[in-house]
Tab-separated table of C-alpha atoms in Angstrom:
chain	number	residue	atom	x	y	z
M	561	MET	CA	10.792	-49.170	19.537
M	562	ASP	CA	9.937	-52.228	21.624
M	563	CYS	CA	7.094	-52.366	24.072
M	564	LEU	CA	7.338	-54.750	26.953
M	565	LEU	CA	4.449	-57.304	27.368
M	566	GLY	CA	4.827	-58.366	31.132
M	567	THR	CA	8.369	-58.668	31.913
M	568	SER	CA	9.874	-61.078	29.357
M	569	GLN	CA	8.283	-60.490	25.996
M	570	ALA	CA	8.867	-57.618	23.701
M	571	LEU	CA	6.441	-56.747	20.948
M	572	SER	CA	7.831	-55.636	17.478
M	573	ASP	CA	6.378	-52.795	15.411
M	574	GLY	CA	4.907	-55.440	13.017
M	575	ASP	CA	3.254	-57.138	16.032
M	576	LEU	CA	1.649	-53.934	17.257
M	577	GLY	CA	0.376	-53.205	13.596
M	578	GLU	CA	-1.333	-56.597	13.433
M	579	LEU	CA	-2.751	-56.114	16.957
M	580	GLU	CA	-4.074	-52.534	15.805
M	581	LYS	CA	-5.813	-54.150	12.786
M	582	THR	CA	-7.362	-56.853	14.790
M	583	LEU	CA	-8.633	-54.222	17.358
M	584	GLU	CA	-10.099	-52.044	14.548
M	585	LYS	CA	-11.981	-55.129	12.953
M	586	GLN	CA	-13.373	-56.008	16.216
M	587	THR	CA	-14.439	-52.311	17.110
M	588	VAL	CA	-16.199	-52.046	13.474
M	589	ARG	CA	-18.040	-55.444	14.291
M	590	ILE	CA	-19.192	-54.081	17.672
M	591	LEU	CA	-20.208	-50.589	16.307
M	592	ALA	CA	-22.164	-52.053	13.155
M	593	GLY	CA	-24.202	-54.262	15.501
M	594	PHE	CA	-25.074	-51.138	17.561
M	595	TYR	CA	-25.731	-48.866	14.488
M	596	LYS	CA	-27.762	-51.530	12.441
M	597	GLY	CA	-31.021	-50.394	14.044
M	598	ARG	CA	-30.435	-46.841	13.776
M	599	PRO	CA	-31.429	-46.019	10.156
M	600	SER	CA	-35.046	-46.217	10.515
M	601	THR	CA	-34.942	-44.096	13.668
M	602	ILE	CA	-32.793	-41.577	11.852
M	603	LYS	CA	-35.254	-41.647	8.928
M	604	SER	CA	-38.261	-41.005	11.066
M	605	THR	CA	-36.554	-38.212	13.053
M	606	TYR	CA	-35.509	-36.445	9.961
M	607	LYS	CA	-38.801	-36.929	8.175
M	608	GLN	CA	-40.569	-35.103	11.096
M	609	LYS	CA	-37.977	-32.414	10.892
M	610	MET	CA	-38.279	-32.060	7.107
M	611	ALA	CA	-42.140	-31.827	7.452
M	612	THR	CA	-41.952	-29.139	10.124
M	613	SER	CA	-39.424	-27.227	8.140
M	614	ALA	CA	-41.480	-27.422	4.839
M	615	LYS	CA	-44.592	-26.309	6.760
M	616	ALA	CA	-42.699	-23.293	8.000
M	617	ALA	CA	-41.411	-22.570	4.433
M	618	LYS	CA	-44.861	-22.853	2.951
M	619	LYS	CA	-46.304	-20.534	5.612
M	620	THR	CA	-43.526	-17.937	4.893
M	621	LEU	CA	-43.986	-18.286	1.233
M	622	LYS	CA	-47.559	-17.479	1.447
M	623	ALA	CA	-47.055	-14.630	3.842
M	624	SER	CA	-44.457	-13.081	1.493
M	625	ALA	CA	-46.996	-13.576	-1.563
M	626	GLY	CA	-49.545	-11.855	0.452
M	627	ALA	CA	-47.287	-8.765	1.067
M	628	LEU	CA	-46.204	-8.698	-2.496
M	629	ASP	CA	-49.916	-8.948	-3.627
M	630	GLN	CA	-50.646	-5.862	-1.598
M	631	GLU	CA	-47.853	-3.809	-3.271
M	632	VAL	CA	-48.010	-5.047	-6.727
M	633	LYS	CA	-51.261	-5.133	-8.875
M	634	GLY	CA	-52.047	-6.358	-12.428
M	635	THR	CA	-50.687	-9.190	-14.721
M	636	PHE	CA	-47.463	-9.506	-12.566
M	637	SER	CA	-49.709	-9.939	-9.567
M	638	THR	CA	-51.447	-12.788	-11.068
M	639	ALA	CA	-48.270	-14.578	-12.146
M	640	ILE	CA	-46.900	-14.215	-8.671
M	641	LYS	CA	-49.957	-15.645	-7.195
M	642	THR	CA	-50.086	-18.756	-9.740
M	643	ALA	CA	-46.349	-19.450	-8.948
M	644	VAL	CA	-46.707	-19.186	-5.362
M	645	LYS	CA	-49.696	-21.485	-5.278
M	646	GLU	CA	-47.909	-24.030	-7.617
M	647	LYS	CA	-44.651	-23.869	-5.392
M	648	ALA	CA	-46.520	-23.810	-2.075
M	649	ASP	CA	-48.234	-27.089	-2.868
M	650	GLY	CA	-44.887	-28.696	-3.609
M	651	TYR	CA	-43.964	-28.253	0.040
M	652	ASP	CA	-46.805	-30.591	1.031
M	653	LYS	CA	-45.018	-33.482	-0.701
M	654	LEU	CA	-41.887	-33.256	1.492
């Protein structure tokens, strides 16, 4: 299928493919420049989100441990407290 460029020139399928490749390359170059500065912004945004999520998980874990502690007594209770304390401290490292 031929496309007309203006009124007197027809483009072949090969020409269209070549034009498409050229446009894709130019688009990638333009977008690469745009996105080049974004990794630091993305890192800081997700670092904040991870910290917030980790704090919420730690709080939930401690609340669950407190509820279990009220229900369970003895050696098992001590093991729960120890495990929760160790795991909860790990959330601070996130």
